PDB file of C-alpha atoms and ligand atoms in Angstrom:
ATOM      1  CA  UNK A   1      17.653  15.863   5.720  1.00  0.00           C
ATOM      2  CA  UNK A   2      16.121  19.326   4.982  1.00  0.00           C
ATOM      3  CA  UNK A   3      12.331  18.958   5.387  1.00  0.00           C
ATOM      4  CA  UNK A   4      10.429  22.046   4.892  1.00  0.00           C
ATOM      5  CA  UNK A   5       7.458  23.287   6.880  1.00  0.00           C
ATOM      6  CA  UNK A   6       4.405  20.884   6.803  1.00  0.00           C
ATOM      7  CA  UNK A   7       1.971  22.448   4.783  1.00  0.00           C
ATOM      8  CA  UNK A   8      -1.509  21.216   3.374  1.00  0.00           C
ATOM      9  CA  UNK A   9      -1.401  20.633  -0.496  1.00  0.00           C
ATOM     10  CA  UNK A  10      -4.020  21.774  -2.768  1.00  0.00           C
ATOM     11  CA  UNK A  11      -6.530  18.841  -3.576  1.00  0.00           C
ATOM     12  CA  UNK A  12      -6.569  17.717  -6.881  1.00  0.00           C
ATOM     13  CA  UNK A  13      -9.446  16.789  -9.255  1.00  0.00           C
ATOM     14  CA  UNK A  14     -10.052  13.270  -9.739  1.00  0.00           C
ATOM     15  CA  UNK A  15      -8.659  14.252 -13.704  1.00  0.00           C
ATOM     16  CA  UNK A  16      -5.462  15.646 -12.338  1.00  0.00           C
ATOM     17  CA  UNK A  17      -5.366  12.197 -10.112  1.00  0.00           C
ATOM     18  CA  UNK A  18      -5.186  10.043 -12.867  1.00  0.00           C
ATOM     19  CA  UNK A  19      -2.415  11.865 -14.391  1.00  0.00           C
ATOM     20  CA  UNK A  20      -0.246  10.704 -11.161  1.00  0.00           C
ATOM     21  CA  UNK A  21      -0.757   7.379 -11.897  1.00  0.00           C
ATOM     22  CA  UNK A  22       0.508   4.344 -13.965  1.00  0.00           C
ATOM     23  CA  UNK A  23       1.103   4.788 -18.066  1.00  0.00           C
ATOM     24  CA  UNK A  24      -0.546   8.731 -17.743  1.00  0.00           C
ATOM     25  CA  UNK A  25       2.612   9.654 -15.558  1.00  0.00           C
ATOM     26  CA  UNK A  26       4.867  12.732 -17.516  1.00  0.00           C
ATOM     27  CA  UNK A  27       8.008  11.104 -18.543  1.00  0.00           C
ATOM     28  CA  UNK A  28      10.224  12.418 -16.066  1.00  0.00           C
ATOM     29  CA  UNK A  29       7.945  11.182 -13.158  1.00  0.00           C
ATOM     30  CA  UNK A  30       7.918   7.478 -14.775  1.00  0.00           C
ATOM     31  CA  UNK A  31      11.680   7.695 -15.172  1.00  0.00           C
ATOM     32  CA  UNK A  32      11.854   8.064 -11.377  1.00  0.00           C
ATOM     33  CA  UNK A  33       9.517   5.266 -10.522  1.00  0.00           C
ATOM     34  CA  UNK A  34      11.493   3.239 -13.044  1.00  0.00           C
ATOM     35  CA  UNK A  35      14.747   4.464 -11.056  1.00  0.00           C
ATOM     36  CA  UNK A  36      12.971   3.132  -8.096  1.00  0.00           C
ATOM     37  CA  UNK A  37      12.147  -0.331  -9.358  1.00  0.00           C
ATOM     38  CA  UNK A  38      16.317  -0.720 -10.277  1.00  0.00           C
ATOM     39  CA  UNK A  39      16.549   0.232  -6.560  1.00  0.00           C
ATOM     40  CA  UNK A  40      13.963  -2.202  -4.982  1.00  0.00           C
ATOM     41  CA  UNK A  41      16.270  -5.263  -7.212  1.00  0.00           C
ATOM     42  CA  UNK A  42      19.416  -4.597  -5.259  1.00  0.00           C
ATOM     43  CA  UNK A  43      17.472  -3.961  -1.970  1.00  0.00           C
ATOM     44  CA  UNK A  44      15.689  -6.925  -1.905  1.00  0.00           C
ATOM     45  CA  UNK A  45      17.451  -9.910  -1.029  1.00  0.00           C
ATOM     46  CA  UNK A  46      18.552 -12.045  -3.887  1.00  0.00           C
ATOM     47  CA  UNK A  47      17.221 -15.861  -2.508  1.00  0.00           C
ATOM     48  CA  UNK A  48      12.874 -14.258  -2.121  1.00  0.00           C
ATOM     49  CA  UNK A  49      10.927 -15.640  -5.024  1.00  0.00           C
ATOM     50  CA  UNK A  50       8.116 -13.290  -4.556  1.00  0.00           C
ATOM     51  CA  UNK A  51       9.237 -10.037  -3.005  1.00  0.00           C
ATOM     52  CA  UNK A  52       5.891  -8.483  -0.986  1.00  0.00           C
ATOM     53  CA  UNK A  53       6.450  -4.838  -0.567  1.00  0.00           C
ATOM     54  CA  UNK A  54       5.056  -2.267   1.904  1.00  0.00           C
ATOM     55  CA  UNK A  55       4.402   0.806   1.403  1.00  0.00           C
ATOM     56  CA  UNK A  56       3.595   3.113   4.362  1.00  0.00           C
ATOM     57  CA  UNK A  57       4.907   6.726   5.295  1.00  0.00           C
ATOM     58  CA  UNK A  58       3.889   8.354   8.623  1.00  0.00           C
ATOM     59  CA  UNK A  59       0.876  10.778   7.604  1.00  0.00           C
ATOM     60  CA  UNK A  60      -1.933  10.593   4.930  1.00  0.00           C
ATOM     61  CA  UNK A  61      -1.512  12.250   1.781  1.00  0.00           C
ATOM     62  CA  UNK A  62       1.886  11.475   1.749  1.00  0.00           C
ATOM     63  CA  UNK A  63       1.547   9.272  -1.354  1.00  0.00           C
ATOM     64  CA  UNK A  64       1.555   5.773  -0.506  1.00  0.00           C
ATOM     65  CA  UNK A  65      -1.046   4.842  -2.598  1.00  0.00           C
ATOM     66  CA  UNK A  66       0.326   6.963  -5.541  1.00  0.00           C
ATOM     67  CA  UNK A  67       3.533   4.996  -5.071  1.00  0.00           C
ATOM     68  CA  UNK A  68       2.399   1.489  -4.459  1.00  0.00           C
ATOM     69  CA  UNK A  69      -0.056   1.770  -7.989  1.00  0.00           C
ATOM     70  CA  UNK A  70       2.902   3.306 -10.065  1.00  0.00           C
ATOM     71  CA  UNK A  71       5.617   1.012  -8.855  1.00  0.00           C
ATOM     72  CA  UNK A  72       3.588  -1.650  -9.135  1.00  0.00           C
ATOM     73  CA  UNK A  73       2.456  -0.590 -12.628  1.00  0.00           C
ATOM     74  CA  UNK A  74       6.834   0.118 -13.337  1.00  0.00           C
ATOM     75  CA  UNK A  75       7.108  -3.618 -12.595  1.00  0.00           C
ATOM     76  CA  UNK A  76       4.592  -5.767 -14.895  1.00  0.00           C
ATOM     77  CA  UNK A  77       5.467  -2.722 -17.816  1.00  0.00           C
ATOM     78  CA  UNK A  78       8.721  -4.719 -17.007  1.00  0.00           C
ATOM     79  CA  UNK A  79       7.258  -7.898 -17.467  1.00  0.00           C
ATOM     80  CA  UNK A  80       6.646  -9.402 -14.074  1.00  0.00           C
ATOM     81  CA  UNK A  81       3.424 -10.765 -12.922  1.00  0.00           C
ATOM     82  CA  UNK A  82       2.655  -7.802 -10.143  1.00  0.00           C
ATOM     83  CA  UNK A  83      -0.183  -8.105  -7.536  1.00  0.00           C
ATOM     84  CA  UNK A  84      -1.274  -4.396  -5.956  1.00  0.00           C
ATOM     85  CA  UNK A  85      -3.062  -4.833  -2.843  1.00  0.00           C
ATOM     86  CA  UNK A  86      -5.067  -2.320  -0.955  1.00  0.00           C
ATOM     87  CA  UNK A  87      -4.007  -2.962   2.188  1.00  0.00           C
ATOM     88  CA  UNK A  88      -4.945   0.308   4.098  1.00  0.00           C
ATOM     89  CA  UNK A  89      -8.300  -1.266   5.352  1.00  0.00           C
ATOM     90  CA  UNK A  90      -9.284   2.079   7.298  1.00  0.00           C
ATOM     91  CA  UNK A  91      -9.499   4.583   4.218  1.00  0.00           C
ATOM     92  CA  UNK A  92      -8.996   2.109   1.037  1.00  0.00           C
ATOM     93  CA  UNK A  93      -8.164   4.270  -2.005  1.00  0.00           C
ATOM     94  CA  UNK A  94      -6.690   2.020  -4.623  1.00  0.00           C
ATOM     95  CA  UNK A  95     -10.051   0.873  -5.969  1.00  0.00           C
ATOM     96  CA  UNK A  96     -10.898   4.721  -6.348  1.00  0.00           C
ATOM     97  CA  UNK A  97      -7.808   5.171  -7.966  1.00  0.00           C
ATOM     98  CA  UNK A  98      -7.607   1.800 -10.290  1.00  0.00           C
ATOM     99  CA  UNK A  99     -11.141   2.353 -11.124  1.00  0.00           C
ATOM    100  CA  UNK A 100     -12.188  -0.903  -9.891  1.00  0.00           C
ATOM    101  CA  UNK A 101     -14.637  -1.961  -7.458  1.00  0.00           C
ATOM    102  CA  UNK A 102     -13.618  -2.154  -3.803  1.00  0.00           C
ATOM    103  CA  UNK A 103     -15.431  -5.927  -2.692  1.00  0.00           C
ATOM    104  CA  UNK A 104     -14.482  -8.472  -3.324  1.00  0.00           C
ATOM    105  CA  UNK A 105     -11.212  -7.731  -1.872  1.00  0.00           C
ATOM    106  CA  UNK A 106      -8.985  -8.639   1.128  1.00  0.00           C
ATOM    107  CA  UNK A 107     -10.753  -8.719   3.474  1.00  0.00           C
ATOM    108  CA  UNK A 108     -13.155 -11.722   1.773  1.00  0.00           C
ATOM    109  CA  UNK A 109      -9.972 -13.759   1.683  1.00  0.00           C
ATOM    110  CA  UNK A 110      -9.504 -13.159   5.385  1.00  0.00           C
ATOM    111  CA  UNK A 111     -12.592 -14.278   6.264  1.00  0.00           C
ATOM    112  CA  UNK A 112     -12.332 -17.472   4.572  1.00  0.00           C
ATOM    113  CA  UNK A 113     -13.925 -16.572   0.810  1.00  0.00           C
ATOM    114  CA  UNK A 114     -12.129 -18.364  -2.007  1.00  0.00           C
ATOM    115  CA  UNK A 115     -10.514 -16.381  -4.096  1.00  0.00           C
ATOM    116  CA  UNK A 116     -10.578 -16.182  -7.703  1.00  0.00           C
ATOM    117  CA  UNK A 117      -7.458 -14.474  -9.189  1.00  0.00           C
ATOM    118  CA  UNK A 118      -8.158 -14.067 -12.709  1.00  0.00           C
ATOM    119  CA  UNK A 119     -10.915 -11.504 -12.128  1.00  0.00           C
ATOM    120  CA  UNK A 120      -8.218  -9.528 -10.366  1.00  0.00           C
ATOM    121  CA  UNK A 121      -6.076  -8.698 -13.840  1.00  0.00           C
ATOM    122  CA  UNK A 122      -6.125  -4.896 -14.635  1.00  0.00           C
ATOM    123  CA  UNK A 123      -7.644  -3.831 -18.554  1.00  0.00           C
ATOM    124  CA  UNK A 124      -4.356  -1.446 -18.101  1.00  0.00           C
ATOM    125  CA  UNK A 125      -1.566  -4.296 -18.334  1.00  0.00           C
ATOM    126  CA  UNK A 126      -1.813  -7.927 -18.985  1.00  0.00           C
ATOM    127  CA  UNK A 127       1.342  -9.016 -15.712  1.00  0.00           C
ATOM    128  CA  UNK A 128      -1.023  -6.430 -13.572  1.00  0.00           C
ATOM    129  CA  UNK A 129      -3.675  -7.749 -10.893  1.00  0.00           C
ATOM    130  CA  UNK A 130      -5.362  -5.598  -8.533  1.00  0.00           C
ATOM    131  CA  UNK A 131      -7.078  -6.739  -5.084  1.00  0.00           C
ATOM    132  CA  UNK A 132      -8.947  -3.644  -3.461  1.00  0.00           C
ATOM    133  CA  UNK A 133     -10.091  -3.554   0.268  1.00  0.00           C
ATOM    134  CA  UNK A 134     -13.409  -5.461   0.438  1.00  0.00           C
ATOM    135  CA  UNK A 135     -15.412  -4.223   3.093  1.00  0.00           C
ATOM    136  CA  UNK A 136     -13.746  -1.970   5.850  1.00  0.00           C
ATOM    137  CA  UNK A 137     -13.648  -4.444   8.948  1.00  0.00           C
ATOM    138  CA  UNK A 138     -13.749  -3.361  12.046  1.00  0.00           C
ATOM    139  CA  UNK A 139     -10.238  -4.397  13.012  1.00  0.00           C
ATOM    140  CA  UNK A 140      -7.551  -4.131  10.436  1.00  0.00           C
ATOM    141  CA  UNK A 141      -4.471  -4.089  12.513  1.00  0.00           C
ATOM    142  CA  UNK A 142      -6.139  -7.522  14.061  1.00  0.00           C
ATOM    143  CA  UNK A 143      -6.029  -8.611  10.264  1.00  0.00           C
ATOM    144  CA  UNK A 144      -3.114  -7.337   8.831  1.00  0.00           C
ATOM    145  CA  UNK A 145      -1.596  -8.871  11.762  1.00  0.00           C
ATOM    146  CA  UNK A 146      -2.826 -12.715  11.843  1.00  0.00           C
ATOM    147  CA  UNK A 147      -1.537 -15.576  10.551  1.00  0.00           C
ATOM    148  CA  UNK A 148      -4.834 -16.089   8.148  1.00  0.00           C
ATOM    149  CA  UNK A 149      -2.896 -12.872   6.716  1.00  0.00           C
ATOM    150  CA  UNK A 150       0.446 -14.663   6.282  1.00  0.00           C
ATOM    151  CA  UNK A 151      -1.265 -17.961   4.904  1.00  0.00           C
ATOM    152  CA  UNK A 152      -2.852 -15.407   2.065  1.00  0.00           C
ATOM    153  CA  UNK A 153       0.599 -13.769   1.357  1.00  0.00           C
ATOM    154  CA  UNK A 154       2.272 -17.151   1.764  1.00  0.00           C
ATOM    155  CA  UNK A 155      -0.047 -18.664  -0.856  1.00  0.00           C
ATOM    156  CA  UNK A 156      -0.450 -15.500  -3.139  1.00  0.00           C
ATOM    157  CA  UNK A 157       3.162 -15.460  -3.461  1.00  0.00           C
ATOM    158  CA  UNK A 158       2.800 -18.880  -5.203  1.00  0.00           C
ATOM    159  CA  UNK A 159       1.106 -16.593  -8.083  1.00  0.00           C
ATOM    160  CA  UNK A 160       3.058 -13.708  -8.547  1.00  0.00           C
ATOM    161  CA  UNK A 161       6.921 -12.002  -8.983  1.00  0.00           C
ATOM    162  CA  UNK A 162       5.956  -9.115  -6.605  1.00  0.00           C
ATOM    163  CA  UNK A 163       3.261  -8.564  -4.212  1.00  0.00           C
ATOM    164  CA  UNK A 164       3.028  -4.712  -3.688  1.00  0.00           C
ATOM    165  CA  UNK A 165       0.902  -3.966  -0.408  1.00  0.00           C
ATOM    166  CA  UNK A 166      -0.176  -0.637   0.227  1.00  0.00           C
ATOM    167  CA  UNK A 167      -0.466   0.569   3.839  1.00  0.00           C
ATOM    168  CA  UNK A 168      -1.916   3.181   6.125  1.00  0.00           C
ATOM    169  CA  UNK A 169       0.730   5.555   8.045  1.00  0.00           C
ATOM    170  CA  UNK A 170       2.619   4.446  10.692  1.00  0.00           C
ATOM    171  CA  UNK A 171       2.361   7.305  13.053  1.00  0.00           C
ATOM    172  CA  UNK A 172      -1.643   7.127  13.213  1.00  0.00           C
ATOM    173  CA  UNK A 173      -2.113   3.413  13.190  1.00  0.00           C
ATOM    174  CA  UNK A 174      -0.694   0.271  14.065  1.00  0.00           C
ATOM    175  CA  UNK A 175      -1.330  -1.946  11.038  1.00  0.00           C
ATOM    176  CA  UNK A 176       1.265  -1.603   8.952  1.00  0.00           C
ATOM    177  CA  UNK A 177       3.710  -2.765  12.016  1.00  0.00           C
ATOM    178  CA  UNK A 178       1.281  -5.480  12.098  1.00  0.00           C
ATOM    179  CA  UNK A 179       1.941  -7.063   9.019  1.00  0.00           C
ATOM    180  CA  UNK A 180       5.783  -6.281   8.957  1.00  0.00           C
ATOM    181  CA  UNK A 181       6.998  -9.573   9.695  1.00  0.00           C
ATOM    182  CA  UNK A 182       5.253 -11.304   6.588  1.00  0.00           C
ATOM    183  CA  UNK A 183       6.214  -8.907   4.505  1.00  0.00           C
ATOM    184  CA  UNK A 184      10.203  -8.358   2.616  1.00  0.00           C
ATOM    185  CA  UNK A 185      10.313  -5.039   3.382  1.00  0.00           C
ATOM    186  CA  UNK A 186       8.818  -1.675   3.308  1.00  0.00           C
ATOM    187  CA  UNK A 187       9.197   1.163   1.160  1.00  0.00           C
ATOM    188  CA  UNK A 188       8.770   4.918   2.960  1.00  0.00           C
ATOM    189  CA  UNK A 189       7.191   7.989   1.222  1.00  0.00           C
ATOM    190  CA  UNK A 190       7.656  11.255   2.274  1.00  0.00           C
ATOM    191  CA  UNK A 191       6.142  14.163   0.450  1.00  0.00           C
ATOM    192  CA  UNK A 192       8.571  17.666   0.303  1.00  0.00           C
ATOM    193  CA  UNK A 193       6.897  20.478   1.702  1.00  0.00           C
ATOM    194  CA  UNK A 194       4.562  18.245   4.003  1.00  0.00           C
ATOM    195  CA  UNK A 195       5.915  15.647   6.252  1.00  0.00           C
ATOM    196  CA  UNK A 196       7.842  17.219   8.876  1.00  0.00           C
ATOM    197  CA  UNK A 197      10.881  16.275  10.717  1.00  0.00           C
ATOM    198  CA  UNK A 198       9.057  15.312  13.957  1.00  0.00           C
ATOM    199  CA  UNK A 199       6.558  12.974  11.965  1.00  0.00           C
ATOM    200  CA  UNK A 200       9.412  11.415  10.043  1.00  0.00           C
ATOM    201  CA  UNK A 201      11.499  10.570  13.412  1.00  0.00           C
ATOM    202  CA  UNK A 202       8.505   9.021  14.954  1.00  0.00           C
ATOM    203  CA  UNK A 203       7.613   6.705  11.391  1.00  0.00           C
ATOM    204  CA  UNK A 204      11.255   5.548  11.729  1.00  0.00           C
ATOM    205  CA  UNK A 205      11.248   5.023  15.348  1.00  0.00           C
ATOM    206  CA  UNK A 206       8.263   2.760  14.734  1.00  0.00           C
ATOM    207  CA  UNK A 207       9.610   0.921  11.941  1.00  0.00           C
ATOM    208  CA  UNK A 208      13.410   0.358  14.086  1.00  0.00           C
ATOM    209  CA  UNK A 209      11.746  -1.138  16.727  1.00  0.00           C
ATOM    210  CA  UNK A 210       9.171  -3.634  13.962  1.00  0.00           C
ATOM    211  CA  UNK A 211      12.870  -4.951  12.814  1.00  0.00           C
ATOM    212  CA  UNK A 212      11.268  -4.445   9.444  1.00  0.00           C
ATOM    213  CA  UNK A 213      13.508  -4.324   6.303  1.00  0.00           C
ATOM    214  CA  UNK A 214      13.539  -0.756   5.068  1.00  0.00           C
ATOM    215  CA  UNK A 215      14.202  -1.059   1.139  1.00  0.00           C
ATOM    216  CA  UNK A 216      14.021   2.012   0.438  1.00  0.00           C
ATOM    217  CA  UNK A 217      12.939   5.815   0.505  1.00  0.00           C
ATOM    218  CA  UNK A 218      10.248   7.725  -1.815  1.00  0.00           C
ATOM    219  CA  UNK A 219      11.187  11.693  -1.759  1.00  0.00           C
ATOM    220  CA  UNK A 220       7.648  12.360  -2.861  1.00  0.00           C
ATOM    221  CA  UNK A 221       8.320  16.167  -4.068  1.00  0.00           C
ATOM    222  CA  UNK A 222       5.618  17.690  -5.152  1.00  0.00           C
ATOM    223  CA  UNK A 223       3.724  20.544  -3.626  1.00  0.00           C
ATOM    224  CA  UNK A 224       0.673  19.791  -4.802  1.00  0.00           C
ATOM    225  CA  UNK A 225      -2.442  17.099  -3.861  1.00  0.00           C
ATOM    226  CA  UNK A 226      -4.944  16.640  -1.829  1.00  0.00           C
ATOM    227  CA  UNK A 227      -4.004  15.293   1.634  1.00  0.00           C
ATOM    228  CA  UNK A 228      -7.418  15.295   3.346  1.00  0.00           C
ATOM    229  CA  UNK A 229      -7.477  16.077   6.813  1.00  0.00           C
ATOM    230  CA  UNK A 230     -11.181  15.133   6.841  1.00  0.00           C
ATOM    231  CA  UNK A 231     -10.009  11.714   5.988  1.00  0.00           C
ATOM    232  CA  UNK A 232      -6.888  11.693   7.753  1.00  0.00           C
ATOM    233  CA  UNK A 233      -9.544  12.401  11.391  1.00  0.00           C
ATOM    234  CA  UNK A 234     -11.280   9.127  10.835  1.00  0.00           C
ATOM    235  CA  UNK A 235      -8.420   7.500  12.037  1.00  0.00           C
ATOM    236  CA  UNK A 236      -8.963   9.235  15.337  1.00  0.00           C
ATOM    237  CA  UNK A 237     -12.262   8.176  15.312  1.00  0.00           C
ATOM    238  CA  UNK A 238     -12.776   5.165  17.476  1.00  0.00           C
ATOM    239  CA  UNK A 239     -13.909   1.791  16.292  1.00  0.00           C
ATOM    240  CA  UNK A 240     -15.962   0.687  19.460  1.00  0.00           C
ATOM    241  CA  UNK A 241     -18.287  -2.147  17.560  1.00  0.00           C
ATOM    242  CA  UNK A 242     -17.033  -5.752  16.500  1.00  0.00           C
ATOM    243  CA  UNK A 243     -18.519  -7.962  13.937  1.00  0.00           C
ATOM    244  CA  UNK A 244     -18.494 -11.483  14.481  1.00  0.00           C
ATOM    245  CA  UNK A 245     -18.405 -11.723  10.243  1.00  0.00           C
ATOM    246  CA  UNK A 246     -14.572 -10.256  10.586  1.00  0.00           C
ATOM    247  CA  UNK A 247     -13.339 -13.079  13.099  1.00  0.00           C
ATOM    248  CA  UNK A 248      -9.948 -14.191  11.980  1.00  0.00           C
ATOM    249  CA  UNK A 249      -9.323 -17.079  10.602  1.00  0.00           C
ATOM    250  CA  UNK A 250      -5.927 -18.348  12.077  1.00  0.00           C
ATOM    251  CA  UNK A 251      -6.159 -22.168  11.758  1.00  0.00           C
ATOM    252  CA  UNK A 252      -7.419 -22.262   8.182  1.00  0.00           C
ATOM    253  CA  UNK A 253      -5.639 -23.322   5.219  1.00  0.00           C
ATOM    254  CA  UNK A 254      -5.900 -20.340   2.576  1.00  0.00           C
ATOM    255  CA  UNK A 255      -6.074 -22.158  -0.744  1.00  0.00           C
ATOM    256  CA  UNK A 256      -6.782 -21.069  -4.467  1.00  0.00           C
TER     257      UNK A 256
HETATM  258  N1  ADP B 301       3.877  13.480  -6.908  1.00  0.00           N
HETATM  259  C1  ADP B 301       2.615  13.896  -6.857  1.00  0.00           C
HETATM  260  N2  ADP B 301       2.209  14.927  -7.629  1.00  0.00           N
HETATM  261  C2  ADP B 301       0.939  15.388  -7.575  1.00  0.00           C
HETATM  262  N3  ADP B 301      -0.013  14.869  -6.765  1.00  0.00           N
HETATM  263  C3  ADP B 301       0.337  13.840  -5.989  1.00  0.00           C
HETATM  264  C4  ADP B 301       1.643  13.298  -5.989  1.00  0.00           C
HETATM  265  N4  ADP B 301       1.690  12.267  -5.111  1.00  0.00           N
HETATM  266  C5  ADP B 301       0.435  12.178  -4.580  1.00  0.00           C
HETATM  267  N5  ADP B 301      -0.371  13.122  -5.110  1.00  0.00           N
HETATM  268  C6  ADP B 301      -1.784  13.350  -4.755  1.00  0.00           C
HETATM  269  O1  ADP B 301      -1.843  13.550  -3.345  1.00  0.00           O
HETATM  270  C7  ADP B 301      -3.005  12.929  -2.809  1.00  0.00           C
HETATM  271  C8  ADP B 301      -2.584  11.942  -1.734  1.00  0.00           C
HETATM  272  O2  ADP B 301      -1.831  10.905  -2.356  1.00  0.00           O
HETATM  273  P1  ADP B 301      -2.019   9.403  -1.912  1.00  0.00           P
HETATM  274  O3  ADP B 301      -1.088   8.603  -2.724  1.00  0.00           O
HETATM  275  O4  ADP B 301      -3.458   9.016  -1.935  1.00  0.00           O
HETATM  276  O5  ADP B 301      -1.495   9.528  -0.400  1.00  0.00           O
HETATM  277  P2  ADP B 301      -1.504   8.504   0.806  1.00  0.00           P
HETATM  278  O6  ADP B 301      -1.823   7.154   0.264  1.00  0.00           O
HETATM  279  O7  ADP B 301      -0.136   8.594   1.395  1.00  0.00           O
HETATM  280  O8  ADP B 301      -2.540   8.995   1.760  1.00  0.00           O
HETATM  281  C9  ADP B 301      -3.735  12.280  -3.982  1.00  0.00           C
HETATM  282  O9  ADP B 301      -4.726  13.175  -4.420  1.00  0.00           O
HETATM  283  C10 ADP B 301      -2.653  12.121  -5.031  1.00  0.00           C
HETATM  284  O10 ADP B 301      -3.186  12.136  -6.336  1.00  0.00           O
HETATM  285 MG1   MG B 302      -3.323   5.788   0.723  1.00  0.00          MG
END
């Protein structure tokens, strides 16, 4: 594959943001996320109930998030019950982005807070339920990797048709390799004109040796966006403190 230079995009106004996502998307755009949900039915294997789906890519600003909220949003428009979950727990976005608040979230149900999944139902479509971050812990790739983690997926997939997770990028952190074995598969954006070659060999690399189901490939093409290098250097920021209040949970039954 032919990957051009990597290149900063322009950042966009929070106004231009929303028209990237869900039911403000320009027809052609939806028809490719719509293209993408036909996809995800043949990649998925036929027997899983509740397909959970990761999304990762191997920088920021590659649109993960953008993709996890509009295929998400592709699948209740079809009429399945759809849970989006913001499960980059180092730079959250999808409350931002939803419009929603970011606590309660995931990281209450890790810690052992009930969970009430009616208040997570968008206003935008009736099949669509949204749970944001909660509080940034201080180890997510602890989290995203414990088996209080798979007893939330295992009972949240009880609820729903598909359980969409959105991730951080593989080549900065290790969390979304962390939750790859509860999860279906993943799904792996790369944006045109901005992840390069090198990044892309090292994100698959990564996701070879997880064993994790690849389902399928997001040519994210546009030139435009805001990437965010300030955000994208908080990841290399260390995390030196521990809170006692994000201890996991393993033994606990996770129960709605
Ligand atoms: N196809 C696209 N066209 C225009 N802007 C986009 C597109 N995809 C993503 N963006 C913008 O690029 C920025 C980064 O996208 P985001 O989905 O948040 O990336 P990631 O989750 O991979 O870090 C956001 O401002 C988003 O609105
Ligand atoms: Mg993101």
């Amino acid at each position: 594959m032919a990957l051009k230079k990597k290149k900063r995009p322009a950042a966009l106004t929070p106004a231009e943001i929303q028209k990237t996502l869900h039911k403000n998307l320009e027809f052609i755009a939806s028809e490719q996320y719509r293209l993408l949900r036909t996809n995800i039915k043949f990649t998925v294997p036929a027997d899983v109930k509740c397909p959970i789906i990761g999304v990762t890519s191997s920088i920021r600003g590659e649109g993960k998030s953008t993709t996890a909220v509009n295929l998400s949003y592709v699948l209740a428009n079809k009429g399945h019950k759809v849970l989006l979950v913001d499960g980059d727990l180092r730079i959250p976005s999808i409350a931002k982005k939803m419009g929603v608040k970011s606590t309660p979230g995931l990281t209450d149900l890790l810690i052992g807070s009930s969970a009430d999944i009616a208040s997570w139902k968008s206003e935008i479509h009736k099949n669509w339920y949204i749970l944001p971050s909660g509080e940034i812990p201080p180890n997510p790739s602890e989290l995203l990797g414990s088996k209080r983690m798979e007893n939330v997926l295992n009972v949240l997939s009880e609820h729903f048709d598909y359980i969409i997770v959105d991730l951080p990028p593989v080549n900065i952190v290790s969390d979304a390799m962390a939750i790859s074995s509860y999860i279906t598969g993943m799904i792996i954006v790369i944006r045109e004109g901005y992840t390069s070659k090198k990044d892309l060999d090292r994100c698959m690399r990564q996701i070879k040796l997880s064993n994790v189901n690849i389902l399928g490939c997001v040519m994210n093409e546009s030139e435009e966006g805001s990437a965010s290098y300030s955000k994208y250097g908080r990841y290399k920021r260390s995390r030196s403190y521990y809170s006692e209040e994000y201890k996991i949970q393993d033994k606990e039954e996770f129960n709605l």
